[in-house]
Structure formats: C-alpha cells, structure tokens
Coordinates of C-alpha atoms and ligand atoms in Angstrom, one line a residue:
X1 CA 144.9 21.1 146.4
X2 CA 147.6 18.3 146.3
X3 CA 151.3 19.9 146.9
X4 CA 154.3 18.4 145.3
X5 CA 158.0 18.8 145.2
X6 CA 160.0 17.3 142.3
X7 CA 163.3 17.3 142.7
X8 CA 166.0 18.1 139.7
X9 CA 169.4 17.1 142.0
X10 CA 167.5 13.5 143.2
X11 CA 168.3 11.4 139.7
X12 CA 166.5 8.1 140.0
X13 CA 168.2 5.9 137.2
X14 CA 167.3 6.4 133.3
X15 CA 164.0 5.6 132.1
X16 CA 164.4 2.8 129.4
X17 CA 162.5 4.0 126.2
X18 CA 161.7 0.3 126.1
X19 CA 159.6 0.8 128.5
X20 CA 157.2 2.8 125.7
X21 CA 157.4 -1.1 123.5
X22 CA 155.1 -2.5 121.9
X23 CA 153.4 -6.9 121.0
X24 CA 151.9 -7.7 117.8
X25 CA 150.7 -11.2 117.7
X26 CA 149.3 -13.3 115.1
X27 CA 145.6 -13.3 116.5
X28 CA 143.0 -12.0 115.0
X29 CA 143.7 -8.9 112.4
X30 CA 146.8 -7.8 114.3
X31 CA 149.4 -8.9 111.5
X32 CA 147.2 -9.5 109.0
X33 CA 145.1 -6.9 107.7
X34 CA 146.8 -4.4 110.5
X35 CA 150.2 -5.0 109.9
X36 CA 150.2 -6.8 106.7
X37 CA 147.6 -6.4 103.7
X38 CA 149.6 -8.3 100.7
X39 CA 152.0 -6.9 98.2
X40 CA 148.8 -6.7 95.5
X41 CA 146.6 -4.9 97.9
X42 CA 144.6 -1.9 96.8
X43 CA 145.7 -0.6 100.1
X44 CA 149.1 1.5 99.8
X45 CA 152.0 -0.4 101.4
X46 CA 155.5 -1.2 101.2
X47 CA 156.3 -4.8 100.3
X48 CA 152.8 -5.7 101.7
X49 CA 153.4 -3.6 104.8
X50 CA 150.6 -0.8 105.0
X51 CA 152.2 2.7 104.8
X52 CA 149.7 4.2 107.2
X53 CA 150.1 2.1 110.3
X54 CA 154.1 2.1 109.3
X55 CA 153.5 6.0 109.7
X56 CA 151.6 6.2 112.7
X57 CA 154.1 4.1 114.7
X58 CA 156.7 6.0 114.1
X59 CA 155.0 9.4 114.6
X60 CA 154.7 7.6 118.1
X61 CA 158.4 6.5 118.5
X62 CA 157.6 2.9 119.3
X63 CA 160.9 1.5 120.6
X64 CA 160.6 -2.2 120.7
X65 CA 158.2 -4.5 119.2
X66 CA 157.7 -8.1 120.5
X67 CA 156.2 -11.1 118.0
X68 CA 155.0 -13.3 116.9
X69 CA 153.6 -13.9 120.2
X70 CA 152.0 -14.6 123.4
X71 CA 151.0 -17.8 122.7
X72 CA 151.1 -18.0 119.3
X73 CA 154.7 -18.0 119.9
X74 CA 155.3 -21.9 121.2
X75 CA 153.1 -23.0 118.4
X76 CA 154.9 -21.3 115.9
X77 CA 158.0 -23.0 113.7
X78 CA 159.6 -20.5 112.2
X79 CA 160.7 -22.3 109.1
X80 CA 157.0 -22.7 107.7
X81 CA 157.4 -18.5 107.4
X82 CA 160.4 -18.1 104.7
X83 CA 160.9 -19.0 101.4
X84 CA 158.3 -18.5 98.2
X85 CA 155.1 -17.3 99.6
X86 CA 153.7 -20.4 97.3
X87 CA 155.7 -22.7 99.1
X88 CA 154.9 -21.7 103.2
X89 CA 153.5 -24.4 104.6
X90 CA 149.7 -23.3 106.3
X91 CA 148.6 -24.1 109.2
X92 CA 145.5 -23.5 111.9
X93 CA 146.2 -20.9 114.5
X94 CA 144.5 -23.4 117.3
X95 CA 144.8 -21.1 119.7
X96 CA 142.9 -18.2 118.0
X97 CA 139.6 -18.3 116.7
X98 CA 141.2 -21.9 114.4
X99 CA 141.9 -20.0 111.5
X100 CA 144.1 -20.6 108.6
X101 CA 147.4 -19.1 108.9
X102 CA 149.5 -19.4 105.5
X103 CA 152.6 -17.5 107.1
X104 CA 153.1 -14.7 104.3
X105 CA 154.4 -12.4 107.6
X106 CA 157.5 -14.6 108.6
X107 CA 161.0 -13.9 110.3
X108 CA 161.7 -11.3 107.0
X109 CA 158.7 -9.5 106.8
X110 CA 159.3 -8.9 110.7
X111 CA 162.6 -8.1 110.5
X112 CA 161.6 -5.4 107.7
X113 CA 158.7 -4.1 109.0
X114 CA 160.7 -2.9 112.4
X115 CA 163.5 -1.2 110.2
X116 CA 160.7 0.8 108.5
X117 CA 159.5 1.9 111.8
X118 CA 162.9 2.1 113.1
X119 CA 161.7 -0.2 116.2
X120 CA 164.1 -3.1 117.7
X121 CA 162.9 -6.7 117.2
X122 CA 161.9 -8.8 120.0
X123 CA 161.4 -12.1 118.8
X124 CA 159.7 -14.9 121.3
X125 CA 161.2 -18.6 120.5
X126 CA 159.1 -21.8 120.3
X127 CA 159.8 -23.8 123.7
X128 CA 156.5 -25.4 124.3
X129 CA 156.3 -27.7 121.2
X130 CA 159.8 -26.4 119.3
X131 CA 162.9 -27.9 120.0
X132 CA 166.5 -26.6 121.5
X133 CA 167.5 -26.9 117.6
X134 CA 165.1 -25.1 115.7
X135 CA 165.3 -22.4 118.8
X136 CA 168.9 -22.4 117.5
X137 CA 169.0 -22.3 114.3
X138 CA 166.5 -19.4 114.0
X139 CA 169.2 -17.5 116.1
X140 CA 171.9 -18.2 113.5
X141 CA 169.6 -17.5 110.6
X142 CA 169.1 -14.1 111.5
X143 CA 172.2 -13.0 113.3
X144 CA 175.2 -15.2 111.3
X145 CA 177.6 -14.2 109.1
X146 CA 179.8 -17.4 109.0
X147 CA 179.9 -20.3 106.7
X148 CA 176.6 -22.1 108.1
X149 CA 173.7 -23.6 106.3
X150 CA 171.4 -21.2 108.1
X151 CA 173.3 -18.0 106.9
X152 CA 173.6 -20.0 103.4
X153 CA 169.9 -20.6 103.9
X154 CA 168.8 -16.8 104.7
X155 CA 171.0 -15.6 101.9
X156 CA 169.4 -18.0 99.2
X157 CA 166.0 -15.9 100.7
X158 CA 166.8 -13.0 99.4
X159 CA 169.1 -11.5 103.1
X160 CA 172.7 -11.2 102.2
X161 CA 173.7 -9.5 105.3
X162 CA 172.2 -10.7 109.2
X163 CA 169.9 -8.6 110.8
X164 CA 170.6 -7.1 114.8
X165 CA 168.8 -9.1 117.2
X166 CA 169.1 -8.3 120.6
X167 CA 166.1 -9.5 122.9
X168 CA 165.2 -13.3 122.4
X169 CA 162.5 -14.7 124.5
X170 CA 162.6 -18.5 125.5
X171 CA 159.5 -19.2 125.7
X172 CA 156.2 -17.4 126.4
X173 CA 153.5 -18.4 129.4
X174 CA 155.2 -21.4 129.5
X175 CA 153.5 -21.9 133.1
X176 CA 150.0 -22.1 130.6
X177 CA 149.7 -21.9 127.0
X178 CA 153.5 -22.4 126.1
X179 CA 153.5 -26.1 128.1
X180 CA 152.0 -25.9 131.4
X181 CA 155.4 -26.2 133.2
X182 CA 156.2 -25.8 137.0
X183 CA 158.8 -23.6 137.2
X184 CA 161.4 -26.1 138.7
X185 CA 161.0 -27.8 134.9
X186 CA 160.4 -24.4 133.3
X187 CA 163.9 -23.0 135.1
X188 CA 165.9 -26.1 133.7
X189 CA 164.9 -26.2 130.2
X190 CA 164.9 -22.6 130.1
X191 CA 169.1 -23.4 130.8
X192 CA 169.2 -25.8 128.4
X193 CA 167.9 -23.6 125.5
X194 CA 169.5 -20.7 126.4
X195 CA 172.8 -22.4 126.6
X196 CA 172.3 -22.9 122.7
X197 CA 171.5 -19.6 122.0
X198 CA 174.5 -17.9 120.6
X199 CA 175.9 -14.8 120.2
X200 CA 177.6 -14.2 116.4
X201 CA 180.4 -12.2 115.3
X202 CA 179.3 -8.9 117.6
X203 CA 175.8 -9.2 118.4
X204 CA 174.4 -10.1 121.8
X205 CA 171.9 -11.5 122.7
X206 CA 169.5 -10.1 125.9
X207 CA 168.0 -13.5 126.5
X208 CA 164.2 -13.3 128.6
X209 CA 163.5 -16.1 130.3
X210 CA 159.2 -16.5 131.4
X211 CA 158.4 -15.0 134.0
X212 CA 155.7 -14.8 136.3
X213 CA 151.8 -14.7 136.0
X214 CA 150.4 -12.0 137.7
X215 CA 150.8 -12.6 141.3
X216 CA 152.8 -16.2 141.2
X217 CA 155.4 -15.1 143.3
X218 CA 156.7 -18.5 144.0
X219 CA 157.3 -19.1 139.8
X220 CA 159.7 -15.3 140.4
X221 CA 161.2 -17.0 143.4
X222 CA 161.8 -20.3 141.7
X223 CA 163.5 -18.7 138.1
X224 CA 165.3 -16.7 140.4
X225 CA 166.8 -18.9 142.2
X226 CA 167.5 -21.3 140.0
X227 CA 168.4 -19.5 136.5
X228 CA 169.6 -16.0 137.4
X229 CA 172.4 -15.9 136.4
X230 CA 171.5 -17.5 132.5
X231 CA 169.0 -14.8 131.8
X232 CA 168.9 -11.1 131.0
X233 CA 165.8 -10.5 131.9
X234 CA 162.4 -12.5 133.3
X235 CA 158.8 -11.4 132.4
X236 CA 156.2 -10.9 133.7
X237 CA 152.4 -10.9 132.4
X238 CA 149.6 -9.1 134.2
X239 CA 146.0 -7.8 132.0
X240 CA 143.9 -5.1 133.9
X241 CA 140.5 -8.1 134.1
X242 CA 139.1 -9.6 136.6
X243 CA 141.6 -11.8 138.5
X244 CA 139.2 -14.7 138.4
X245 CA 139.3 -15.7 134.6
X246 CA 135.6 -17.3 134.8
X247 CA 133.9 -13.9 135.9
X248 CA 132.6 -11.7 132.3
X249 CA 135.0 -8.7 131.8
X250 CA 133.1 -6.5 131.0
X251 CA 132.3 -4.1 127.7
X252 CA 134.8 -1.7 126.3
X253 CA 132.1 0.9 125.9
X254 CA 128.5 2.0 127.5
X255 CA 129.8 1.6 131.0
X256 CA 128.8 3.4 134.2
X257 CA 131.1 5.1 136.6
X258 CA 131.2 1.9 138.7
X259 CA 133.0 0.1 135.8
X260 CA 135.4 3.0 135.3
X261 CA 136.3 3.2 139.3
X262 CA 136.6 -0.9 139.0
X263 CA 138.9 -1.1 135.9
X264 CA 141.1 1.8 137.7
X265 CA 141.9 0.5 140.9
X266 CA 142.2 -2.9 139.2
X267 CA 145.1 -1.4 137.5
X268 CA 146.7 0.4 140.4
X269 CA 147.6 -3.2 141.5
X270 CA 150.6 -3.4 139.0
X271 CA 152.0 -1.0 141.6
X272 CA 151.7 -4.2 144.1
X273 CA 152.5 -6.8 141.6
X274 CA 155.8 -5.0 140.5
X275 CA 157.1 -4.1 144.5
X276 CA 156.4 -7.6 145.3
X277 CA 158.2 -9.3 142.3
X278 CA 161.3 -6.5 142.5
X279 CA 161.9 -7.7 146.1
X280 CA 162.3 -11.4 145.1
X281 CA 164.4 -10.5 142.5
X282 CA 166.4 -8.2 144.7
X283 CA 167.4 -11.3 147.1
X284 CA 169.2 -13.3 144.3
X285 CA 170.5 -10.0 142.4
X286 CA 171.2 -7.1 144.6
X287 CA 173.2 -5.2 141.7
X288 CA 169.9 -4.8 139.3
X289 CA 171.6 -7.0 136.6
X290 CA 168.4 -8.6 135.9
X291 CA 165.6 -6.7 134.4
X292 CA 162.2 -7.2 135.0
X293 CA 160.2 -7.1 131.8
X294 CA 156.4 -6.6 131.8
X295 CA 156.2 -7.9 128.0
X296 CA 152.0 -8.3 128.4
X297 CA 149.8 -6.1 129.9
X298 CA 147.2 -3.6 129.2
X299 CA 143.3 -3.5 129.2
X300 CA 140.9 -7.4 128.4
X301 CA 137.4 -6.7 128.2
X302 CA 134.2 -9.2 126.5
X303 CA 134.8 -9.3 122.7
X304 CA 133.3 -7.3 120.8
X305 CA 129.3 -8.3 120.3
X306 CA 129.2 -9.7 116.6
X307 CA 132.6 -10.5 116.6
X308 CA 135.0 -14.0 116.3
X309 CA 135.3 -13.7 120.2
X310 CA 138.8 -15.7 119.8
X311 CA 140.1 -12.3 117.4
X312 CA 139.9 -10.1 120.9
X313 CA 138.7 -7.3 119.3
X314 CA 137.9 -4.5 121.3
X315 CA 136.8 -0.7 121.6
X316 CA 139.3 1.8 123.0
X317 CA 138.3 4.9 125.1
X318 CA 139.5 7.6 127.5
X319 CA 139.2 4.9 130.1
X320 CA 141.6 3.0 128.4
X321 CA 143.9 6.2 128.2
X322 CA 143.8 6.5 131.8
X323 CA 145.0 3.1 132.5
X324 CA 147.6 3.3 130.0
X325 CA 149.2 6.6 131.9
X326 CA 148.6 4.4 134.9
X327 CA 150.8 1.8 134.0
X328 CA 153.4 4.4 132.0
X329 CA 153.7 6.1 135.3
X330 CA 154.3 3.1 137.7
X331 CA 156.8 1.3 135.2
X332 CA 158.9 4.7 135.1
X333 CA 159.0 5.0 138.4
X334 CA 160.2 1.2 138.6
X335 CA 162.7 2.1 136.5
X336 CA 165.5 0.5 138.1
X337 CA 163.9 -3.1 137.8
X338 CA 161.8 -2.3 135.0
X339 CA 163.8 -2.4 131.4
X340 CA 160.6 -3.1 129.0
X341 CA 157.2 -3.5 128.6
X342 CA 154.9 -4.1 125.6
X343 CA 151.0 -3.3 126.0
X344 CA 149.0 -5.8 124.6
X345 CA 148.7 -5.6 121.4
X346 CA 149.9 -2.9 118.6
X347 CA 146.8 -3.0 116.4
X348 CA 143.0 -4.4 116.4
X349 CA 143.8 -6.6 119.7
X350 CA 143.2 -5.9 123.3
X351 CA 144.1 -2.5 124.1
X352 CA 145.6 -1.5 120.9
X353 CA 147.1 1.9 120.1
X354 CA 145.5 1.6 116.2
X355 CA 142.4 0.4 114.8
X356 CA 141.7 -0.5 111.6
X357 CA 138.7 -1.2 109.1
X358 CA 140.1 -1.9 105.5
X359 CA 141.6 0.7 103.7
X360 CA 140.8 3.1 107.0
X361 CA 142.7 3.5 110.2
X362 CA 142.2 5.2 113.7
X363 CA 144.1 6.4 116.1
X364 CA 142.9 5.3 120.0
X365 CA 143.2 7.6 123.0
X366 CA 145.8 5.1 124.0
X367 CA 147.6 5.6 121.1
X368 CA 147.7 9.8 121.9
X369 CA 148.9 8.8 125.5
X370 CA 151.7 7.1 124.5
X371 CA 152.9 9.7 121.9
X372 CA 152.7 12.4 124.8
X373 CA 154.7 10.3 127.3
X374 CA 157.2 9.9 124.6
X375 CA 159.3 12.8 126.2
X376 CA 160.2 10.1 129.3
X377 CA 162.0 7.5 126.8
X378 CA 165.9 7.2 128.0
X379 CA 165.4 10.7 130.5
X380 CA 166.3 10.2 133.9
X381 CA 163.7 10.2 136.7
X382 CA 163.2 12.6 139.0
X383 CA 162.1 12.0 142.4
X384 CA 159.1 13.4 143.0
X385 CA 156.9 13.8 146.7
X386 CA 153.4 14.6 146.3
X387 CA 150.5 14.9 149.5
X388 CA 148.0 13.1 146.8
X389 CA 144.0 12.9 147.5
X390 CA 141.5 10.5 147.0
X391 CA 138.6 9.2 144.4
X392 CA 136.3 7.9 146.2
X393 CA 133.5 6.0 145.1
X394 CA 130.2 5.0 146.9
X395 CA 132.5 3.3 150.3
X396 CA 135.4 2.5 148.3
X397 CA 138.5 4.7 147.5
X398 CA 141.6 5.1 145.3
X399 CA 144.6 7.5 144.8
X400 CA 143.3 10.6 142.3
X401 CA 146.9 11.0 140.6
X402 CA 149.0 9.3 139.3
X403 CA 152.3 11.3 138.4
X404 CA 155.9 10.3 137.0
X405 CA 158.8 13.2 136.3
X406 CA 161.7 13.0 134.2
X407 CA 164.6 15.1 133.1
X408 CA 165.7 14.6 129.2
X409 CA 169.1 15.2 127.9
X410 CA 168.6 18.6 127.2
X411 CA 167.2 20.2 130.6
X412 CA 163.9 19.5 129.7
X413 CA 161.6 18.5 133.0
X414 CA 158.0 16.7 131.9
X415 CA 155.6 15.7 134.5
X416 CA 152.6 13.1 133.8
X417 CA 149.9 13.5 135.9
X418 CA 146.7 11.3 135.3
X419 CA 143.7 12.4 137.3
X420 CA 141.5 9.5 137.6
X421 CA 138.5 11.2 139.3
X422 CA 135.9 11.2 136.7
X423 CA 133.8 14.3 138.6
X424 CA 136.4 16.7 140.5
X425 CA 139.1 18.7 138.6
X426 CA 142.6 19.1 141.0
X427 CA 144.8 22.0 141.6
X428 CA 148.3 21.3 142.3
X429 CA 151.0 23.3 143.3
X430 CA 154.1 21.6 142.9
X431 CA 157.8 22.5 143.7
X432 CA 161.0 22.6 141.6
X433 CA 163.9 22.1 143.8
X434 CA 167.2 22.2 143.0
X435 CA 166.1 24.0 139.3
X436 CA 165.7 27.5 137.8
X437 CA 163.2 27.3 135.0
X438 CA 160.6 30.0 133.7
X439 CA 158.3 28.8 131.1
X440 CA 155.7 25.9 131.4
X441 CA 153.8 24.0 128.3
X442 CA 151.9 21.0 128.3
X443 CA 149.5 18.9 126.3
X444 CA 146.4 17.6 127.3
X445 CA 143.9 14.2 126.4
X446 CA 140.6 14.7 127.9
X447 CA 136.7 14.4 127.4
X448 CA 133.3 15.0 128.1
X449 CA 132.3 11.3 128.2
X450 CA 134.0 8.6 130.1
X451 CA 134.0 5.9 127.1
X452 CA 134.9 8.7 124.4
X453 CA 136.6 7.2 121.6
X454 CA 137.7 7.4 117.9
X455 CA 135.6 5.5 115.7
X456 CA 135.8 4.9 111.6
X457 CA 133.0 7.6 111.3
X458 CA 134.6 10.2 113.9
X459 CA 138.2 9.7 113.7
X460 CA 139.2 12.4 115.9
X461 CA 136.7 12.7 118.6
X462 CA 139.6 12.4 121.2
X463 CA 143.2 13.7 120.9
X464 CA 145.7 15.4 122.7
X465 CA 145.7 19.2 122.7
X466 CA 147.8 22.2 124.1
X467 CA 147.1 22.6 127.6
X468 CA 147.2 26.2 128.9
X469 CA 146.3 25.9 132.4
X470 CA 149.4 26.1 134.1
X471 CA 152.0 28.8 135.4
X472 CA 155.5 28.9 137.1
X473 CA 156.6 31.5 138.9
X474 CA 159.7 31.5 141.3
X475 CA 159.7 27.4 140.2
X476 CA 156.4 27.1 141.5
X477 CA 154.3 25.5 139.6
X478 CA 150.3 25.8 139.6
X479 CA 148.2 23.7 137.3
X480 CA 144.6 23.2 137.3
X481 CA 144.2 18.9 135.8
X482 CA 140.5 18.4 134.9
X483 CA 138.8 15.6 136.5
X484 CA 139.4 12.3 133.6
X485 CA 142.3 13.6 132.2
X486 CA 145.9 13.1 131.1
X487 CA 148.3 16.0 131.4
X488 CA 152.1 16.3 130.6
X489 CA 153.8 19.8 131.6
X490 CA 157.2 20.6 130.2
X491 CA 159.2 22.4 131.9
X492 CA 162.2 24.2 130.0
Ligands
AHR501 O1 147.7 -11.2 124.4 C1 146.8 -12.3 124.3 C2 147.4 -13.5 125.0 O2 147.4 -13.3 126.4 C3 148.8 -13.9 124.7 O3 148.8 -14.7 123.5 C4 149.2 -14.7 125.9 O4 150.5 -14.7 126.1 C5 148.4 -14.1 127.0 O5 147.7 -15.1 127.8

C-alpha cells in the first residue's frame, strides 16, 4: 500500500504545455515519407503534407515542434529549402545514413505544416558551419514586415504576410555535432549571434542558447555564467542509453525483465540530471528567468536489424510508454525550471509517437501516453507527498511510482501514476487536502507483455482504456494500478 496526500491549496507554478513538444529532424523517414509524401502522392495530403499524421498530432495536442534538427540543424542552409522545388539545391545529409536531401520540406512547408496542426515552430539556426548573416536573415524572412530584401524575398515565394516565430535555437550540440566547441567559445559566439537576431514589428523572439550534454555540468556552469542574461532559455540533451556511447543499446523488442529494470532506472536519472543542472542555473538566476529546456530526450536503442542503421529506426512498446510517463512526470514536477521539452523524434525516429509504412500509419504506446497526460498542459501543479515502495530486481532496486498532479483551469485534479514493477500491482490510498470532490475517472495503458506494441498488422494491440478501479469517498481516494501500467485519475 503506498499512501499519498495531494494537496489542492499547495500550487507549485503552471505546467508549461510545452513541456508535451515535440522534434522532427531530417533523418531518416521522419520528414520525408512521415511528414512529407509529395504534392503527387497517392497518399492523401495537404500540399504534400499527409492528412493522417496531420490528424493524429493534433488529436494529441502537440504544442511545440522543434526542426529541422539535432544535428541536421548546423549543416543545414536554409536558403537551399525555398523557391521552385526544380530549383532547391540537393545536397547529402552527411550526418545520416549520406543520403540525398533535395530540400522539398523547407522553412514554408514547416511553417505550414505547424499551422495545420496548430503547433508553435521551433526552429534551430545553423551555428556550426552557417554564419551570423544567414542566421539573420532567416530571422527576417520569416518574421519581417518592413521594406527588406528578405521580406521582398519571402513574398516573391508565395508568403505575403510573416509568420509568428517565437523560439529560435542558436545552435544545436554545438559541444559535438554542431562544431565541437568548449563552452567558453560556444558562450561567446552564442552572444555574437544572438545579438543579430532581431525582434520585428511585435514579435519576440525566445532565443535558446546549447546547453548541456547529459551530465556536463561545467558546460551549464560556463553558459551560465557567461551568457545569462542573452538567452531565454539553455538546453539540455539527455537519451535513456547507455552512458558509455561504445557499449550496444540494446533491442527495442524481445527483451527480458533485466533489460526493462535497466532502461527504467536508466531513466530515473533525468531526475538527477535536472536537480543538478537547476541548481547551477539557480546561482546566476535566482528569479527563474531562464528556462531550462530539455529539447532531446527519449528512448536509443540498436537499429532496427535490416535497416539503414544511420535512419534510427526503432520499435516502440509499453516499455517505452513507461519511460515516457517517467520523464512527463519528472519535467512537471520541474516545472519551475523546466519550460519545454521535445522527445526525440515525432515520427519513424527514436522513440517516436507514430510509425509509418507507406500509405499506413500506427499509433505507439508512447503516442497514447502523451495524449492521456495532455490534461497537465498549462494546469498548475499540485504538491503531492507519497510513502512510495520499491521494484526491486535480483540485488538492485528502484522507486515503483512515479506520480505527477495537476489542477486545470476548471477544477479538474489529474494524477499520473506509472507503476514500473513489471510483476506486483499497487494499491494506493491517497489524500485530497484542501478539496471537496466526489467522482473519480481515469484512463488506463497497460499489457500482458512487457514489449507489447502496435505493429502495421495489429494496429491496436495497445491503447489506452477507461480505467474503473478507483473510488473516492470523503476525498479519499483508493485505486488499485496494475503492475506495468500507466494510469491518469481525474478528479472533478
Ligand atoms: O536525435 C538524434 C540526434 O541526437 C540529434 O540529431 C542530435 O542532436 C543528437 O545527438
């Protein structure tokens, strides 16, 4: 039995729906065929768009997406991607799997795609190989209405009016891929660029400088110190794998419990990763001004067998959901550091919420878990004390659940609980102080099989479903979670 007490009157700051965001990068079939399929294809789309992803993501309520990368990002010039589709210059996409990238999806099919999904760009500038200008100019060519070449340029493309662009990122991994830069180098051309980087007629930019890598405290301490107060935000980039990049990652399906135990507690270390970060940033800015934004993380596992291993193609399962719920939980509870975060990556890459195959799609378990926890975007968090037991495995041992509450704008409470035990169900009996509620719903994603998944034969083999296990009476709540399961009560 694990007793908790969640508490209505102890408000914890507003849970950014950003937090819920999304990356789509041009590697592999993310843009192109998951995203992007061609005006002419058989496939039914909007301007080349595919009307079934474009569907699906907004079903979810995905509030931010980030491209056009990761590291494609400081390779990319973003002039090659407008104009005549005849006339866009090709190039190789070095970084993965050396394929030909002709740049059909440029700055307007991005900009179009998010107002079909009704998501807010995030667009990552060129540092590593671009140049202050062109970081510039793409700034103006999307956001200017004033006499300029640029705006003269984007008009003569078809835009009359400028888009809304608020979060710019300079630079991505510029510690690795985007330049190899210490961060004494990195935090001074990160305040030259940014000092070019505009804001016209009334939009603002939310500038995001690089942050760290995983547990490179010294780059937080360094940016910190030494760029503060040019930047809006500074990243940070951590992928549930084995911290030693040389050792195999292991498959995304056919594992055994000692995989599944692994991959969990290997996630439960974003917890560490974000206190740690948070207090360097709280030295240089007590007041919060700066948020921290986790703009890559999710699950990296061995290719899949068969596959262009440089396309990072991979399975999705229940694990999978679990260590998304994970990371949901810990971000929201961050809240007051934590402004965004984008799983890696929207569709066909890394842990993506859809999968497709040609004309067909699927939905992932990760997918459901983010549409559940969709309740949390912009509520206000609740504080929540919980006496919480252990999974333990063979002499090892990890927390068994992982919880989050929020309260949403009209009453509602919603409680996440992930129980990572793959073998033992809990009962919890949890508290509502300060609150006088009377009814009790939830949903529920949960299986038989630790690596259940969707697949292009079985496309629904895993989904959320009404859960029915729990009661409230006097504001006492009693719920039964099964063990390898994601739960999320509301409370009205
Ligand atoms: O998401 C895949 C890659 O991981 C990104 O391109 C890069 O930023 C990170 O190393």
């Amino acid at each position: 039995m694990v007793k908790m007490k969640v508490h209505s009157e102890k408000k914890n700051g507003i849970i950014d729906k950003n937090i819920y965001g999304h990356f789509a990068e041009h590697l592999g079939r993310c843009i192109y065929e998951g995203i992007w399929v061609g005006k002419d294809s058989p496939i039914p789309n909007i301007n080349g768009m595919r009307i079934d992803v474009i569907e699906a993501l907004k079903a979810m309520k995905i509030p931010v997406l980030r491209w056009p990368g990761g590291c494609f990002a400081d390779n990319y010039h973003w002039m090659d991607g407008i104009g005549p589709y005849e006339n866009r210059v090709k190039m190789i996409n070095t970084h993965w799997g050396g394929v030909t990238e002709n740049n059909h999806f440029g700055t307007h099919e991005f900009m179009e795609f998010c107002e079909l999904i009704g998501t807010e760009p995030y667009i990552s500038g060129n540092l590593g190989s671009g140049t202050v200008r062109e970081m510039q100019q793409w700034v103006e060519y999307i956001t200017s209405d004033n006499i300029s070449p640029m705006t003269d340029l984007r008009k003569a493309n078809g835009r009359e009016k400028p888009w809304k662009l608020k979060y710019f990122a300079v630079g991505n991994e510029n510690w690795g891929c985007g330049g190899g830069m210490r961060p004494e180098y990195y935090a001074d051309e990160y305040r030259r660029y940014a000092t070019y980087l505009r804001n016209f007629g009334d939009n603002k930019l939310y500038k995001v400088a690089c942050g760290a890598n995983t547990a490179d405290y010294e780059w937080t301490e360094v940016l910190m110190k030494n760029a503060a107060k040019n930047m809006d935000g500074l990243s940070l980039h951590f992928y549930t794998m084995p911290l030693d990049w040389s050792l195999p990652k292991g498959p995304s399906v056919g594992f055994e419990e000692k995989e599944w135990f692994d991959i969990l507690k290997l996630t439960l270390f974003m917890e560490e990763l974000l206190t740690k970060h948070i207090e360097i940033m709280d030295k240089y800015d007590e007041q919060k001004r700066v948020g921290l934004i986790v703009d890559e993380w999710g699950t990296w596992y061995d290719a899949e067998p068969g596959m262009n291993p440089g396309f990072l193609y991979q399975q999705n399962t229940l694990r999978d959901a679990l260590v998304a719920g994970i990371n949901l939980n810990l971000f929201n509870n961050h809240c007051d550091r934590v402004r965004m975060a984008n799983i890696a990556q929207t569709i066909n890459v890394l842990q993506s919420v859809i999968l497709t195959e040609g004309e067909k799609m699927i939905l992932t378990p990760t997918y459901h878990v983010f549409k559940m926890f969709s309740v949390h975007q912009d509520a206000e968090l609740l504080e929540t004390e919980m006496e919480n037991t252990a999974y333990c495995f063979g002499e090892d041992k990890i927390m068994q659940l992982s919880v989050s509450s929020s309260i949403d704008s009209e009453g509602k409470i919603h409680i996440s609980l992930c129980n990572l035990d793959p073998n033992h169900e809990v009962q919890i009996s949890c508290e509502l102080a300060g609150e006088n509620k009377n009814k009790v719903s939830g949903r529920i994603l949960t299986a038989d099989q630790m690596d259940a998944r969707n697949t292009f034969e079985d496309q629904e083999a895993i989904k959320d479903t009404s859960y029915e296990k729990a009661t409230i009476v006097n504001n006492q709540i009693q719920a039964c979670i099964p063990p390898k399961s994601i739960v999320v009560l509301e409370i009205a």
